[in-house]
Amino acid sequence: MADMQSTQAAAPMIIRRTDYRPPDWLVPDIALDFDLDPALTRVRARLSVARNGDHDRPLRLDGDGLVPLEIAVDGVPLAQTDWHMEAGAMIIALSGDIHVVETLVELVPESNSKLMGLYASGGLLCTQCEAEGFRRITFFPDRPDILSRYDVRMIADKARFPVLLANGDPVENGDLDDGRHWARWTDPYPKPCYLFALVAADLACNEDRFVTMSGREVRLGIWVKEPDLPRTGHAMEALKNSMAWDERVYGREYDLDVFNIVAVADFNFGAMENKGLNIFNSRYILADPETATDIDYDGVEGVVAHEYFHNWSGNRVTCRDWFQLSLKEGFTVFRDQNFSADMGSHAVKRIEDVRILRAAQFQEDSGPLAHPVRPESYMEISNFYTATIYNKGAELIRMMALMLGPERFRAGTDLYFDRHDGQAATCEDFVRAMEEGGNVDLTQFRRWYEQAGTPRVRALMTHDPASGQVELTLEQHVPPTPGQPDKKPMAIPLRTALFDPATGTHHGDQLLMLTEARQSFRFEGHVAAPVLSINRGFSAPVIMETNGSQADLAFLSAHDDDAFGRYEAMQQLMVNVLVAQVAGRLADDDAVVAAIRHTITDPGLDAAFVAETIRLPSEAYLGDQMTLVDPDAIHAARDALQHKIGAALEPIWRDIHARTKAGGFALSPAAKSARKLRNTALLYLVASGTEDGAQIAFSQFHEADNMTERQAALGTLVNGTSPERDAALDIFYHRYSGDALTLDKWFQTQAFGFHPDTVELVEELGRHKDFTLSNPNRVRSLYGAFAGNQWAFHHRSGKGYRLVADCILALDRLNPQTAARLVPPMGRWKRFDADRAAMMRAELERILAQPGLSKDVTEQAGKSLD
Ligand code: TRP
Ligand code: ZN
């Protein structure tokens, strides 16, 4: 025991990618016996171990917070001298090449507040093992390149835990005569221990069936608390659609007889792809019109698909080590993005994905926590479940898919899945499969995995009227990032079209490959100077700078036949105006109003696309365009422009708002689009300053038969100080105080709002009786939302920093993983004025000074100070 405490207090170690070595011992089989009880659970593990290669190194079994009550090798209890603990692992010297190692430990799931390993949530017991939670359940070599066959037996009180689930297929069960019962599950597919899962619960099941392309019937189950059953329909539809989609698009079929999903209230991330037993944050399962917005519905669909797709991209082919995390995450995000696009609108989905990429990943890539898609080192792997690994990783796959084209990309993925099925693979394996299957050379492309930082591409176009020649010169620059001062040029695929300003058409979309630091491309036959549309569809995750005028942008916002290009032109038009205004320069905002007028009166456009396009860029995105962020000036300029757009087009907003009111609720794409546009019209109508703004918002709030319109109305009211604001908040609170997921919205809307006293409000909400640090969703709703509210968080008093730092310090004692996720906003200090920067640094230093700080927060806060 003394041993273990001293290892925990030791300085956190840095793990390096280049230190990878194949495992000394393999574990082909493991049998687990759980005697489950929230207050005391006993776990007996029987590992068959096999020496891997010719060496005499001992067996190392990771254990985190575990005390071995029994250890036996080949049935013989070990003497004290036959094993020892060293740096969080049990070391056993073994003489032969195969042995059976048995251990017994005790756990207290109900006091596991980290939500890693075996824990209790809302009366049920569940597990979370990725990345390194299995070592909190039993002694085991906890690394993803050890694949084992699992045989799991669970015993629990039958009245409290009538449902016993684990990975794979159920094989046996029975009753004991003391009121307890047992079940045995086996998983025929060897898997890494991070995919292990079990659930013991009193839950109801939405049961369904899916027949796979080869005609096998799969039993599907979504397990939730009984009253939540009516809210599981959307998740079930999403699951069946995902299964069919992976067969159709990737030729990949499900491989077990059952597929179960369990929803739990306390969860550190969105969901987890455990083999045959996905465990979900209930936020991504439960949806009905009364409590879920259209964004929530899309979130359910996307995350259900994501976890299901992991069955091939992650489970059948897993990761060799955690540096390869993007191998499964980047690819799986790419797959779920395309699935959602196929289920709805490709144009709108692409716009949403790029917006998320820019908001989260570009910000990460330009700050102290920037890291490559395949990182070189880490202290705590939980900190690397980032937008870079997930979203930039997905963009890398997207670029390869674009360069290869659909057929060759499919040949590449077929080769990848077939070649590596049942293996723990690397990002390099994936790229090699793309090269061989697609018959391309990706040598230079590999730099996308190695170099961090968002490339900047500058485009300079010149036109010679006499010859009709156009010269497009492209320059790229990859900025320095921590540990990478000098960068090499990337291979950047840029979809490009040159528009004839007279006809509004072009001669085709070309894929330009920018591979040099500076490179020129020539085009013939342009009588008039063309308008450049580049990085169409956001073909590469770069920051583009062009020498096009505001008039060119207005032209593209009206004529580009690439939907993303059209959106992008409009957004850039707005960004240019706002950035100029923040800098105190005059800018022609009438051009923005005119472009918006043109877009909202174009009858050929999808309403959701219109809504996305005409919304002003977020304050955080605007801040990102500036070397020095002035949160107050940004807020003021954006607010003023919003007011101007609102007032100038007021009759149109009024008309749209009235005409998009639906007769009844539907979840069709058309109905969702209409709601999105209606909420945007409401936003501008209220921003116009019209006298009845708050009343209109309040009626929408009051009359809405769905959460999409209700929450949007609440959000608009929360930004102001009208009496309707307090009334609406009060009604919302009382209507939903019994429903945690919906009450989260009550916290979140206020923390994300622009009420003049937002900082004080958040401080009060942190003391509200419904606030708790033990539920990650609640923490994110309040402090996560607040830290993303640039204007409020960066209040010049520094109070916002103090609030978030206090939360991090308190939460670190309970749940370090979730605490560490609140650190990054504080790391943007270099981009702010000296006063704010000093206050942010002081909070980071205060955090680092806390005795016993977790390595999760130590790593994030430490790096954020550099
Ligand atoms: N692998 C999961 C996914 O992307 C996410 C995940 C990683 C996770 N680590 C976790 C979930 C820890 C919960 C807790 O789908
Ligand atoms: Zn994932």
PDB file of C-alpha atoms and ligand atoms in Angstrom, residues 116 128 130-131 267-269 271-273 306-307 310 328-329 385 390 817, ligand 1:
ATOM      1  CA  MET A 116     -13.152   5.371 -15.300  1.00  0.00           C
ATOM      2  CA  GLN A 128     -15.501   2.744 -19.034  1.00  0.00           C
ATOM      3  CA  GLU A 130     -10.775   3.523 -22.849  1.00  0.00           C
ATOM      4  CA  ALA A 131      -8.082   4.581 -22.692  1.00  0.00           C
ATOM      5  CA  PHE A 267     -20.294   9.878 -18.563  1.00  0.00           C
ATOM      6  CA  ASN A 268     -17.007  11.580 -19.352  1.00  0.00           C
ATOM      7  CA  PHE A 269     -17.406  11.748 -23.146  1.00  0.00           C
ATOM      8  CA  ALA A 271     -20.151   7.433 -25.945  1.00  0.00           C
ATOM      9  CA  MET A 272     -17.963   4.344 -26.067  1.00  0.00           C
ATOM     10  CA  GLU A 273     -17.706   1.666 -28.740  1.00  0.00           C
ATOM     11  CA  HIS A 306     -19.924   6.842 -34.920  1.00  0.00           C
ATOM     12  CA  GLU A 307     -19.902   4.145 -32.233  1.00  0.00           C
ATOM     13  CA  HIS A 310     -16.109   1.687 -34.738  1.00  0.00           C
ATOM     14  CA  LYS A 328      -9.695   4.851 -35.428  1.00  0.00           C
ATOM     15  CA  GLU A 329     -11.067   8.256 -34.444  1.00  0.00           C
ATOM     16  CA  TYR A 385      -8.975  12.909 -27.291  1.00  0.00           C
ATOM     17  CA  TYR A 390     -10.850  13.514 -34.226  1.00  0.00           C
ATOM     18  CA  GLN A 817     -10.412  13.881 -16.976  1.00  0.00           C
TER      19      GLN A 817
HETATM   20  N1  TRP B   1     -13.660   6.160 -28.054  1.00  0.00           N
HETATM   21  C1  TRP B   1     -14.780   6.980 -27.713  1.00  0.00           C
HETATM   22  C2  TRP B   1     -15.330   7.523 -29.011  1.00  0.00           C
HETATM   23  O1  TRP B   1     -14.748   8.292 -29.668  1.00  0.00           O
HETATM   24  C3  TRP B   1     -14.546   8.121 -26.809  1.00  0.00           C
HETATM   25  C4  TRP B   1     -13.809   7.946 -25.541  1.00  0.00           C
HETATM   26  C5  TRP B   1     -12.503   7.956 -25.366  1.00  0.00           C
HETATM   27  C6  TRP B   1     -14.323   7.909 -24.243  1.00  0.00           C
HETATM   28  N2  TRP B   1     -12.159   7.937 -24.062  1.00  0.00           N
HETATM   29  C7  TRP B   1     -13.259   7.919 -23.357  1.00  0.00           C
HETATM   30  C8  TRP B   1     -15.591   7.872 -23.759  1.00  0.00           C
HETATM   31  C9  TRP B   1     -13.431   7.942 -21.973  1.00  0.00           C
HETATM   32  C10 TRP B   1     -15.771   7.881 -22.382  1.00  0.00           C
HETATM   33  C11 TRP B   1     -14.697   7.932 -21.498  1.00  0.00           C
HETATM   34  O2  TRP B   1     -16.347   7.139 -29.451  1.00  0.00           O
END
